mmCIF file of C-alpha atoms and ligand atoms in Angstrom:
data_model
loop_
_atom_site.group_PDB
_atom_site.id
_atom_site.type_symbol
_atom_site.label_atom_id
_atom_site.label_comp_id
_atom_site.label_asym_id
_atom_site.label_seq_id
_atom_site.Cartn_x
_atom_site.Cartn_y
_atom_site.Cartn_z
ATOM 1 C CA UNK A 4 -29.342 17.061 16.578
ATOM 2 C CA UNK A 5 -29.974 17.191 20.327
ATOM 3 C CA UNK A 6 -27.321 15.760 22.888
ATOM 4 C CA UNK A 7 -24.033 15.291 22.809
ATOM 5 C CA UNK A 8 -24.847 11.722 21.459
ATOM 6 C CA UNK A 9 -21.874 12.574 18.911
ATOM 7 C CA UNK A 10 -19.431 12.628 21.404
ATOM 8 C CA UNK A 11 -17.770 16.074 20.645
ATOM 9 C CA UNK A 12 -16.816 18.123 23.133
ATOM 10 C CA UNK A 13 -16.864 20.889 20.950
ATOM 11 C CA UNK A 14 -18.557 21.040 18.048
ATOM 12 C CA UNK A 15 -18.952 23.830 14.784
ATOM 13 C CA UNK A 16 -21.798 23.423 12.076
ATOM 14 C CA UNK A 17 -21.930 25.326 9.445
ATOM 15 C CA UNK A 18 -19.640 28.277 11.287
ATOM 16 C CA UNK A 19 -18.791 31.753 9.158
ATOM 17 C CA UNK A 20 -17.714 35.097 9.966
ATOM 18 C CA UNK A 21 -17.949 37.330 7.542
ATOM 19 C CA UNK A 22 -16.743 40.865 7.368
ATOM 20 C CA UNK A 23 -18.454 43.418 5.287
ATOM 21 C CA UNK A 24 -16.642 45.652 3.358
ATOM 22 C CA UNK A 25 -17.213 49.608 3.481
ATOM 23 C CA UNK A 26 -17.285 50.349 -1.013
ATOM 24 C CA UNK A 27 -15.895 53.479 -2.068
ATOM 25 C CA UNK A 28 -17.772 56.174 -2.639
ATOM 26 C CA UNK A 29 -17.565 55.398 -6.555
ATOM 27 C CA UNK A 30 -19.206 51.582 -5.958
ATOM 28 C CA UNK A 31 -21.775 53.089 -4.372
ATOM 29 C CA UNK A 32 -22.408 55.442 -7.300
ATOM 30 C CA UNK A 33 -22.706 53.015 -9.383
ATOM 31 C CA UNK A 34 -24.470 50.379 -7.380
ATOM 32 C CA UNK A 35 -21.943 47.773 -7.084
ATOM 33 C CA UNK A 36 -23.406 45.070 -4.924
ATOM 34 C CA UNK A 37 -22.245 44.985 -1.235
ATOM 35 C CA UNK A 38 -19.081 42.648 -0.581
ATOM 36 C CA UNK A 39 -17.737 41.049 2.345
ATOM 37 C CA UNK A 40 -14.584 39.555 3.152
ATOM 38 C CA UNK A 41 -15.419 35.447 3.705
ATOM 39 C CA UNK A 42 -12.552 34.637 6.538
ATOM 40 C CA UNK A 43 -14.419 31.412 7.674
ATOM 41 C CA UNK A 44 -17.371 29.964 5.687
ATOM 42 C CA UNK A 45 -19.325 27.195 6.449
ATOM 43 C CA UNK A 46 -16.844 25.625 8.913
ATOM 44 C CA UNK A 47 -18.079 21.963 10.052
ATOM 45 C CA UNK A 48 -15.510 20.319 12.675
ATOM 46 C CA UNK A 49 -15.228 19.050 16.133
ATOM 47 C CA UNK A 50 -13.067 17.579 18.720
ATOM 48 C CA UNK A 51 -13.496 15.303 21.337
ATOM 49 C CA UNK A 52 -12.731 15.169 24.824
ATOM 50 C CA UNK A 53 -8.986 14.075 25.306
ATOM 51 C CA UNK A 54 -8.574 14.522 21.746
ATOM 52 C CA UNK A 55 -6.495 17.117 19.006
ATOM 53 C CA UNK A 56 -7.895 18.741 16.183
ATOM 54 C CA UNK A 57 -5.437 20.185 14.103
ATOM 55 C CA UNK A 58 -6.363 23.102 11.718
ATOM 56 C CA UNK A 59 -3.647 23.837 9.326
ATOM 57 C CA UNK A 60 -3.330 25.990 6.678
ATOM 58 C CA UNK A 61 -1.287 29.113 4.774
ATOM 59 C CA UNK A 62 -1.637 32.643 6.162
ATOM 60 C CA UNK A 63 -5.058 34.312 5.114
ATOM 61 C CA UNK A 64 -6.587 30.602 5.333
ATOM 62 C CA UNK A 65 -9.331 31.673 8.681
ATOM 63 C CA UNK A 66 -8.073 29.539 11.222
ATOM 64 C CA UNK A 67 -6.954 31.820 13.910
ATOM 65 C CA UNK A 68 -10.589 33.252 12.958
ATOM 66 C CA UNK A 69 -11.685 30.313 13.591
ATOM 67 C CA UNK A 70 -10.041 29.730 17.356
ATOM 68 C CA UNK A 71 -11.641 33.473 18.211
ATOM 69 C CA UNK A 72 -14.623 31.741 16.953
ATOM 70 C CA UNK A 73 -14.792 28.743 19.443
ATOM 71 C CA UNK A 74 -13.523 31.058 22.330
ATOM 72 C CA UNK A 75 -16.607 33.909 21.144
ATOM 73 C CA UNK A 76 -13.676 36.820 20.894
ATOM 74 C CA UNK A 77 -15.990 36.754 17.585
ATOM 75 C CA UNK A 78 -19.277 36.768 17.262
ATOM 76 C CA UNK A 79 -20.125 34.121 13.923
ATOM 77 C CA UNK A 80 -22.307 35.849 10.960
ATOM 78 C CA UNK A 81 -23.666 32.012 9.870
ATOM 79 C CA UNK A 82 -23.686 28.953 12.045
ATOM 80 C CA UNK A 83 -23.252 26.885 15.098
ATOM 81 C CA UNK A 84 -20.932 26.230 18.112
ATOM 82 C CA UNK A 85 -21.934 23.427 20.274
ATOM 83 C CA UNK A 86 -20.253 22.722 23.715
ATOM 84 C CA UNK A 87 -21.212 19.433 24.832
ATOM 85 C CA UNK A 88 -23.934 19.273 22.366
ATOM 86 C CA UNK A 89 -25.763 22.713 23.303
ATOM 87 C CA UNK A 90 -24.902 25.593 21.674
ATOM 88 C CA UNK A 91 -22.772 28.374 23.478
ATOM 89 C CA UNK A 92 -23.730 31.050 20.757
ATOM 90 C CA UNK A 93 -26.019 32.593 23.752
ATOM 91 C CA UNK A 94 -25.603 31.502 27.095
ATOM 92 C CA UNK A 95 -26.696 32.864 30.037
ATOM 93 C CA UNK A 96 -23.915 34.676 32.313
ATOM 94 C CA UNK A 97 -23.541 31.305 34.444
ATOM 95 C CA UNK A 98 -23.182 29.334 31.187
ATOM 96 C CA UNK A 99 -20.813 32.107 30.205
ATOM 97 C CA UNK A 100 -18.346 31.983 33.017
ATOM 98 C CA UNK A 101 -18.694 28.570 33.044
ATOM 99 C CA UNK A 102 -17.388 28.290 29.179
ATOM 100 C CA UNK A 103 -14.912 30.955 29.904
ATOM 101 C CA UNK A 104 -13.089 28.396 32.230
ATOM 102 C CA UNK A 105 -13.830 25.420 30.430
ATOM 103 C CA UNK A 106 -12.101 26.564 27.100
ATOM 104 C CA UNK A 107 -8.480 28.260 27.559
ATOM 105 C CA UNK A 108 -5.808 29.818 24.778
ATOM 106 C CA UNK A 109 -2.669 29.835 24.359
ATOM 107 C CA UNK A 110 -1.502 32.458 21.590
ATOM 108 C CA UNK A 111 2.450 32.528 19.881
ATOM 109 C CA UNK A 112 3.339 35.562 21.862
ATOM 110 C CA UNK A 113 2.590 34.973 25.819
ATOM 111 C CA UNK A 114 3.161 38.686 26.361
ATOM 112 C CA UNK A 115 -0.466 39.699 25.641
ATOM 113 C CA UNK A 116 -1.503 37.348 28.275
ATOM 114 C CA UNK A 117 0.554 38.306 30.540
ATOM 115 C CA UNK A 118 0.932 41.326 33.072
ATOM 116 C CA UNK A 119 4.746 42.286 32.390
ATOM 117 C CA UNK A 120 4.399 44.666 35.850
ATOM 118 C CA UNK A 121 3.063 41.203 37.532
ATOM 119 C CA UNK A 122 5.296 38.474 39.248
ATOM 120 C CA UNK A 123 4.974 34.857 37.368
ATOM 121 C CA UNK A 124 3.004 33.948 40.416
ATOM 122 C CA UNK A 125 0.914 37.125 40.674
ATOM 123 C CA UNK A 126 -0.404 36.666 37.585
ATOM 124 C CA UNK A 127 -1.409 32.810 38.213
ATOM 125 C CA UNK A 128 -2.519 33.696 41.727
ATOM 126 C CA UNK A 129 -5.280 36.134 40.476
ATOM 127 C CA UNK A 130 -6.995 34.066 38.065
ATOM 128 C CA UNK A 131 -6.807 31.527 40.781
ATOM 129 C CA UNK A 132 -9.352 33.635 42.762
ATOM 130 C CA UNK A 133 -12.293 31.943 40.944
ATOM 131 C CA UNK A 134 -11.699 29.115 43.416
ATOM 132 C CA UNK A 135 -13.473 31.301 46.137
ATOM 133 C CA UNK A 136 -12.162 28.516 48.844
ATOM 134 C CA UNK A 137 -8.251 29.097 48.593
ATOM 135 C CA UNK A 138 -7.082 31.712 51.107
ATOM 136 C CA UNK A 139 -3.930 33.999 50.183
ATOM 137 C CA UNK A 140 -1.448 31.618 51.137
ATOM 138 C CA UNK A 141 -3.124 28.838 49.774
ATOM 139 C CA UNK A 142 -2.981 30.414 46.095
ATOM 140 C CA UNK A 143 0.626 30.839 46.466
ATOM 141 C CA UNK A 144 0.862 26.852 47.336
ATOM 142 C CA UNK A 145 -0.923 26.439 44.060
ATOM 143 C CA UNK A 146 0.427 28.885 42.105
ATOM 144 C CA UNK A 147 3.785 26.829 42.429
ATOM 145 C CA UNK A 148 2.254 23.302 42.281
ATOM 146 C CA UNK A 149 0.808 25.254 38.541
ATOM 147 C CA UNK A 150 4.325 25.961 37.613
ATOM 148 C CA UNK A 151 5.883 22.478 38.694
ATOM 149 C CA UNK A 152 3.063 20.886 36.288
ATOM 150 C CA UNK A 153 4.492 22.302 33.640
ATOM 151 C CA UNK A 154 8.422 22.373 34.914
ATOM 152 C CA UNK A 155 8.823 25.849 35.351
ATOM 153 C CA UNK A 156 11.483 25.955 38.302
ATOM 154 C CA UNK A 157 9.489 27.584 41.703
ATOM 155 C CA UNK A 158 12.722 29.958 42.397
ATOM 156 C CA UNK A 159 11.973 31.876 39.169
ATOM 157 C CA UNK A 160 8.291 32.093 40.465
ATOM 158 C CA UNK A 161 8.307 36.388 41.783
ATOM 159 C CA UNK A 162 10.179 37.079 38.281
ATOM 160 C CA UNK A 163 8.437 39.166 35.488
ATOM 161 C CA UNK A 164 7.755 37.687 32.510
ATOM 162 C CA UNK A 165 10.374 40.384 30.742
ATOM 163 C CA UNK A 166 13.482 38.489 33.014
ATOM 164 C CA UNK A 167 12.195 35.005 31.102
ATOM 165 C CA UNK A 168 13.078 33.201 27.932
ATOM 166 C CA UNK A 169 10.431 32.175 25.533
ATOM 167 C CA UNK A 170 9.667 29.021 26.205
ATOM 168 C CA UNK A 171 9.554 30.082 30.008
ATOM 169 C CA UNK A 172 7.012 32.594 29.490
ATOM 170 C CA UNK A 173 5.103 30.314 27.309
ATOM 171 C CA UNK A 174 4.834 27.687 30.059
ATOM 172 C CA UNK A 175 3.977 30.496 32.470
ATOM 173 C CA UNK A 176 1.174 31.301 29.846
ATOM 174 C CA UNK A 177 0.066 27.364 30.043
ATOM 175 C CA UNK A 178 0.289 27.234 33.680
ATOM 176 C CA UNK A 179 -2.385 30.412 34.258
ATOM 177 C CA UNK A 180 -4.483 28.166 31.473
ATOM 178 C CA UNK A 181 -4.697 25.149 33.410
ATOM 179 C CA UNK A 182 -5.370 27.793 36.864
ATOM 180 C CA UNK A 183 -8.911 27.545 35.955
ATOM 181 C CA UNK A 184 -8.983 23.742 35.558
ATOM 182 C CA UNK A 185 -9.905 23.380 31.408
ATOM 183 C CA UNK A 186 -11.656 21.036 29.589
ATOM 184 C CA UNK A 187 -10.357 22.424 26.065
ATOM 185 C CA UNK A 188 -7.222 24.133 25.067
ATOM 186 C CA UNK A 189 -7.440 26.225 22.110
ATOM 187 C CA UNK A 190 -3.910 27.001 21.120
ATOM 188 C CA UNK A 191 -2.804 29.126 17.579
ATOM 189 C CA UNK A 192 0.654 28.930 17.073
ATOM 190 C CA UNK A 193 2.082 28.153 20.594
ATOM 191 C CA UNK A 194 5.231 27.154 19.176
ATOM 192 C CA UNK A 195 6.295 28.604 16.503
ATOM 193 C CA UNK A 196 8.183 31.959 18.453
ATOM 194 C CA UNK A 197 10.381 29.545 19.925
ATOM 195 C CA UNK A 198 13.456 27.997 18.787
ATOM 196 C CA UNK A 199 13.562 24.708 17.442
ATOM 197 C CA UNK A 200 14.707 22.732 20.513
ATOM 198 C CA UNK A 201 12.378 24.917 22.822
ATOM 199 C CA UNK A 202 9.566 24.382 20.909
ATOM 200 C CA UNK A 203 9.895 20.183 21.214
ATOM 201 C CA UNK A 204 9.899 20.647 24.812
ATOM 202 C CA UNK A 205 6.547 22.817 24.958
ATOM 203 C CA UNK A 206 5.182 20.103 22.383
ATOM 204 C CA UNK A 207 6.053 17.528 25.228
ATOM 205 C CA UNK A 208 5.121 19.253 27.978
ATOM 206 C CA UNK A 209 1.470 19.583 25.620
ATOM 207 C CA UNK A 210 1.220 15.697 25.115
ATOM 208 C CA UNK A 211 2.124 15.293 29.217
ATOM 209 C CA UNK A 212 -0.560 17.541 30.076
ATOM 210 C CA UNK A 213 -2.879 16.304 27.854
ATOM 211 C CA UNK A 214 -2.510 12.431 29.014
ATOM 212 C CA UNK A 215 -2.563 13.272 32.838
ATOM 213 C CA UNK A 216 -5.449 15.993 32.805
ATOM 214 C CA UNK A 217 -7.512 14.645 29.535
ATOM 215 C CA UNK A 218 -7.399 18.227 28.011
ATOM 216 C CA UNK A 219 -8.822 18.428 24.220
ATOM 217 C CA UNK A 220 -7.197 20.602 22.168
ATOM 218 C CA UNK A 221 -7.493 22.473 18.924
ATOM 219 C CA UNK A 222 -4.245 23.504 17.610
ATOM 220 C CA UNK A 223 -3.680 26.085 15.322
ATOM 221 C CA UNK A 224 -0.388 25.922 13.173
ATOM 222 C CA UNK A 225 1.001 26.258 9.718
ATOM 223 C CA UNK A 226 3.227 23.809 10.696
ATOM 224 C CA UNK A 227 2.767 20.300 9.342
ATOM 225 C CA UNK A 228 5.476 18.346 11.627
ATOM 226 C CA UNK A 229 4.037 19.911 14.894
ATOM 227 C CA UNK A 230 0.008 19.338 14.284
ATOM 228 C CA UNK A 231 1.308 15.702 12.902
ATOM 229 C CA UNK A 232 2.427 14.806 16.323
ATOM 230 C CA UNK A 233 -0.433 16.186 18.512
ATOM 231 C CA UNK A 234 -3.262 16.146 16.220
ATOM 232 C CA UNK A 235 -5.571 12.948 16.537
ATOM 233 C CA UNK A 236 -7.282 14.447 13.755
ATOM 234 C CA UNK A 237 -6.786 17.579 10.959
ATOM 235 C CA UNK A 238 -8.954 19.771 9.031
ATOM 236 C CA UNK A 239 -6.857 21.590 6.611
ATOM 237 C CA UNK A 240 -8.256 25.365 5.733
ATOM 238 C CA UNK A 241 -8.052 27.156 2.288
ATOM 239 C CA UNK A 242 -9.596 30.768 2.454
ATOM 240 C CA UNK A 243 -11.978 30.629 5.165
ATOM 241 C CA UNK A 244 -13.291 26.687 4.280
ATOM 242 C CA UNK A 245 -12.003 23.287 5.776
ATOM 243 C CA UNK A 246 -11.230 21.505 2.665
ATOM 244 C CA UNK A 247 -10.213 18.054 3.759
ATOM 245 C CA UNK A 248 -10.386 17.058 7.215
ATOM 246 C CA UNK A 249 -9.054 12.814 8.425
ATOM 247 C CA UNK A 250 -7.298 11.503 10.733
ATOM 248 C CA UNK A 251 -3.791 12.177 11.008
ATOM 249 C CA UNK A 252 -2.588 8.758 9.733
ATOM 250 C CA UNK A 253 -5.297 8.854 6.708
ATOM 251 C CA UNK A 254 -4.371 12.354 6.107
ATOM 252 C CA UNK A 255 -0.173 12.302 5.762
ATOM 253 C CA UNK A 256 -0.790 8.609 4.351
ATOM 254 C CA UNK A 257 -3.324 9.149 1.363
ATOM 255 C CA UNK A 258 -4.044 13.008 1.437
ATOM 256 C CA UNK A 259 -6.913 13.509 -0.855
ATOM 257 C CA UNK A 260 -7.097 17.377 -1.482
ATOM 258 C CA UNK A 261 -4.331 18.624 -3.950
ATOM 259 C CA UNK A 262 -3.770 21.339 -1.568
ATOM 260 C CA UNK A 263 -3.302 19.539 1.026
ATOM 261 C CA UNK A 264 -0.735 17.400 -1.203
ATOM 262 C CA UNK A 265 1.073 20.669 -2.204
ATOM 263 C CA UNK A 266 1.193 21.645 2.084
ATOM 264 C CA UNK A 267 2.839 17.934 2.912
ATOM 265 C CA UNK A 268 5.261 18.041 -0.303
ATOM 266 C CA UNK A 269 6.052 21.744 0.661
ATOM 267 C CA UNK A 270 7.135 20.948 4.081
ATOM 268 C CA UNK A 271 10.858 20.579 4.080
ATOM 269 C CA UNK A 272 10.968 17.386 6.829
ATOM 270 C CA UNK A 273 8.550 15.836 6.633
ATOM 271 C CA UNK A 274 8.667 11.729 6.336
ATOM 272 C CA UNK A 275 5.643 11.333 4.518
ATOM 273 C CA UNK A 276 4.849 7.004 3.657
ATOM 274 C CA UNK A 277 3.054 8.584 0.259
ATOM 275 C CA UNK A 278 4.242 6.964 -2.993
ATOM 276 C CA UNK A 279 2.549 10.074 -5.578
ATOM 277 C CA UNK A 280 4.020 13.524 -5.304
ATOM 278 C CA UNK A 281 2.216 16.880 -6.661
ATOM 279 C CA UNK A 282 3.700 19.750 -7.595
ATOM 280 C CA UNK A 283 5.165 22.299 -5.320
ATOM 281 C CA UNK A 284 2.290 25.048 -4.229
ATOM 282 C CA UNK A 285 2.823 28.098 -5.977
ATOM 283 C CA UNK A 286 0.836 31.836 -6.375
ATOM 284 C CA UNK A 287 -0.138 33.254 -3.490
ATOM 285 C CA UNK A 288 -3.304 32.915 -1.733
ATOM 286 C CA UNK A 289 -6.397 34.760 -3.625
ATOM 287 C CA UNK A 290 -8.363 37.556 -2.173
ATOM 288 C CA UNK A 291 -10.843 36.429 0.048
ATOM 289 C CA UNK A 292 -13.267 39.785 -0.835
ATOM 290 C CA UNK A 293 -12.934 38.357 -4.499
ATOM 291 C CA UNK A 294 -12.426 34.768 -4.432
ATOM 292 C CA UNK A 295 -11.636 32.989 -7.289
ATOM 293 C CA UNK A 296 -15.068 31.565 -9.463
ATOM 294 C CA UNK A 297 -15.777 27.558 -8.257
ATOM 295 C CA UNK A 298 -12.926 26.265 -6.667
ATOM 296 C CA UNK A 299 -11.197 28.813 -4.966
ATOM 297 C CA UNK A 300 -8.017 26.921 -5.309
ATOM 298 C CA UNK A 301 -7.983 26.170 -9.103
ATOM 299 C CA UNK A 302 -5.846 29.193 -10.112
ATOM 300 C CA UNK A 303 -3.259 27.371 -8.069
ATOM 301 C CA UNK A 304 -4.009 23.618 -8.463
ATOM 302 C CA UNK A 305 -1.833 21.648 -10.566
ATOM 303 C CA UNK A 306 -4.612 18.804 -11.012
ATOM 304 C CA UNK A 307 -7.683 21.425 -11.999
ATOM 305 C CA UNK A 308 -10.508 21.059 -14.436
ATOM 306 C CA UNK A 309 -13.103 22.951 -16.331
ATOM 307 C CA UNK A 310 -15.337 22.490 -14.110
ATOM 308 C CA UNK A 311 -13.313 23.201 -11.487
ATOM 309 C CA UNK A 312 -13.383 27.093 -12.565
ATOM 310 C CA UNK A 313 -17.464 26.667 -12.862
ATOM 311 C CA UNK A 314 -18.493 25.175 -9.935
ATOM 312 C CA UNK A 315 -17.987 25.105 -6.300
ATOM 313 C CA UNK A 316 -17.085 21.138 -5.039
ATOM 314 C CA UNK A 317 -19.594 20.163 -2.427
ATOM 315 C CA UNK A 318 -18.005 18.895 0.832
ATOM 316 C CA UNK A 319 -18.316 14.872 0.163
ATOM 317 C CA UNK A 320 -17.430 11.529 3.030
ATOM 318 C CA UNK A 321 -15.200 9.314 0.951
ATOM 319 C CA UNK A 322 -14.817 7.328 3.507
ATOM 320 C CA UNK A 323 -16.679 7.296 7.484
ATOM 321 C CA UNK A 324 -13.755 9.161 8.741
ATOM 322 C CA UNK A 325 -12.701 11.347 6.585
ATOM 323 C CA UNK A 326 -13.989 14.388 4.300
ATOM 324 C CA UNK A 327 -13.252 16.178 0.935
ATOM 325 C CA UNK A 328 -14.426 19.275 -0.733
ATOM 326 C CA UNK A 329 -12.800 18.556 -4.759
ATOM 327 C CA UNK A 330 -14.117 17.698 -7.740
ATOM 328 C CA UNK A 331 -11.715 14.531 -8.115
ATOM 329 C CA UNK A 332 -13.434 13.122 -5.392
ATOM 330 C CA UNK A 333 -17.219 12.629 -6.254
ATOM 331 C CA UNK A 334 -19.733 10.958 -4.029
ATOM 332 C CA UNK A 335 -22.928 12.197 -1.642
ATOM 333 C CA UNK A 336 -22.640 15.473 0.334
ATOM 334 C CA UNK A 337 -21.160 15.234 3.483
ATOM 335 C CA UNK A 338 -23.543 15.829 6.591
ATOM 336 C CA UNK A 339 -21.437 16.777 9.802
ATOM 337 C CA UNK A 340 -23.740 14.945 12.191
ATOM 338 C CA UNK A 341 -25.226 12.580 10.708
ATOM 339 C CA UNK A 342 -24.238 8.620 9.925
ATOM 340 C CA UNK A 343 -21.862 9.304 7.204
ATOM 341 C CA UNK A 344 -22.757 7.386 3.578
ATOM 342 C CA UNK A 345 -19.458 5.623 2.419
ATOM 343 C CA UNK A 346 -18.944 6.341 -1.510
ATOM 344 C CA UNK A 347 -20.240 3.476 -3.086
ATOM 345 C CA UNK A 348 -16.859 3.709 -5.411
ATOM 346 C CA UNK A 349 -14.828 3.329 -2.181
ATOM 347 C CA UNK A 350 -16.651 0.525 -1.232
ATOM 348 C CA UNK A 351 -15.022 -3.172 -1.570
ATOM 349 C CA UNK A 352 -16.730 -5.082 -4.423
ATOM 350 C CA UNK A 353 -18.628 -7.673 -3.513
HETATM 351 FE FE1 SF4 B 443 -8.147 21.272 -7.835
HETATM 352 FE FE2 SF4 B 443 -10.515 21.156 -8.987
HETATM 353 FE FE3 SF4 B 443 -10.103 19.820 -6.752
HETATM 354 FE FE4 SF4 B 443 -10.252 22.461 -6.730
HETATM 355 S S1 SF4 B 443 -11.897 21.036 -7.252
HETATM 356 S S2 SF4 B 443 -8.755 21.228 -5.672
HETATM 357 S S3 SF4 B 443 -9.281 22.983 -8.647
HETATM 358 S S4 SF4 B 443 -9.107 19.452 -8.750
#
């Protein structure tokens, strides 16, 4: 592919990071093959400007792996990361600072982005500097004009980030994000430190900022309610590998994966229009230095098969907009980029 003629803003193909693992002295001895620990494998997604990709998925499942991934505090084993169509995997140092103000995080505890020796305005007013043409004064104007964007009252603005609540450090946190004017938000688990009515003001105060500034986002969560209400679209994660990934509508409406219908049935609120249930998910996620043979979620899948224990399921399109990895769901391989091939079984007859 060449271009951004896909219209992603950012873009994975094929992304892994794999982590070898050191064998004991006694695996060496007897020349046990070398293993590594698969936390993302062969991750295909992307999100469009304005847009939300949600990545959900169980503890262990990669996808805060995957957010260090698209902001390169990893460096991939396998695969591509495209940023308006050209990859970022090496860019030059002016490609490099440009990407480090284009894409932004937000992590669940604000504190390790934050100077706690630093005034809430200090610490917006430094990474402010990168506009070379605002004097001193003039970064204090905007420091505060940051912190009205996302309702944080001015008075508190020489406070610490120790003398704030939660959610107040958390939209200080958002506030030196948006300092540096970016394109994409990656965000893993903004929310879910905060109490329940905090957290549906931060979720807000997301949605505001991303109407009036266009961000994109990619937001990380175990949570099903909170991705359902940002997230345009969702790829859902089990052990390192996006195995379904639709629109939010499509997804909560028909989910396809049985995992995925174990995560919605699991969630304890959720208003869900789907007629079948599954049973609830139980076991624990598998090791990811051993995985389980074929389908790496057939030890826990209420709905599996023999062949499900044989052979991994190829990533298929079921429909345009939407894909599957599961042997239920048979039909042509999935290619991320390309013209996706409808399964003829989905089709309407004629
Ligand atoms: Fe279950 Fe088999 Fe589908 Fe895996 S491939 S999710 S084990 S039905």
């Amino acid at each position: 592919m060449t271009g951004n003629d896909d219209g992603f803003l950012l873009q994975t193909e094929g992304l892994s990071k794999h982590y070898p693992v050191r064998r004991t002295p006694l695996e060496q001895a007897r020349r046990e093959p070398e293993q590594a620990l698969k936390a993302v494998d062969g991750v295909s997604v992307g999100v469009r400007a304005g847009q939300t990709l949600g990545v959900v998925g169980e503890t262990g499942s990669g996808k805060s792996t995957l957010g260090r991934l698209l902001l390169r505090l990893e460096t991939p084993t396998g695969g591509d990361i495209r940023y308006e169509g050209e990859s970022i995997l090496t860019p030059t140092r002016q490609r490099s600072a440009q990407l480090r103000q284009r894409i932004q995080i937000i992590l669940q505890d604000p504190y390790s982005t934050l100077n706690p020796y630093q005034s809430v305005s200090k610490s917006i007013e430094e990474v402010l500097v990168v506009h070379g043409d605002l004097s001193r004064s003039g970064r204090r104007d905007e420091a505060i004009r940051l912190l009205e964007t996302v309702a944080f009252p001015a008075d508190l603005a020489d406070q610490r980030p120790d003398q704030l609540s939660g959610g107040g450090r958390q939209r200080v946190s958002i506030a030196r994000a948006l300092a540096v004017r970016p394109r994409l938000i990656v965000a893993d688990e903004p929310v879910s430190a905060l109490d329940v009515s905090v957290q549906a003001q931060v979720l807000n105060l997301f949605e505001k900022l991303r109407a009036e500034l266009g961000l994109a986002y990619v937001f990380i969560t175990h949570d099903l309610a909170v991705v359902r209400r940002l997230s345009d679209r969702i790829a859902v994660m089990y052990l390192g590998r996006v195995v379904e990934e639709a629109s939010t509508i499509d997804l909560f409406r028909r989910p396809l994966h049985p995992y995925t219908k174990a995560l919605l049935d699991a969630a304890p609120d959720l208003d869900t229009t789907r007629q079948a249930r599954t049973p609830a998910l139980t076991g624990d996620m598998p090791n990811a230095i051993t995985p389980p043979s074929g389908c790496v979620f057939h030890p826990r899948c209420p709905q599996a098969m023999d062949i499900c224990r044989r052979v991994v399921p190829v990533t298929i399109r079921p429909s345009p907009e939407r894909t599957v990895a599961c042997h239920l769901h048979t039909g042509p391989p999935a290619t991320h980029n390309e013209l996706p091939t409808p399964n003829p079984a989905e089709e309407p007859h004629p």
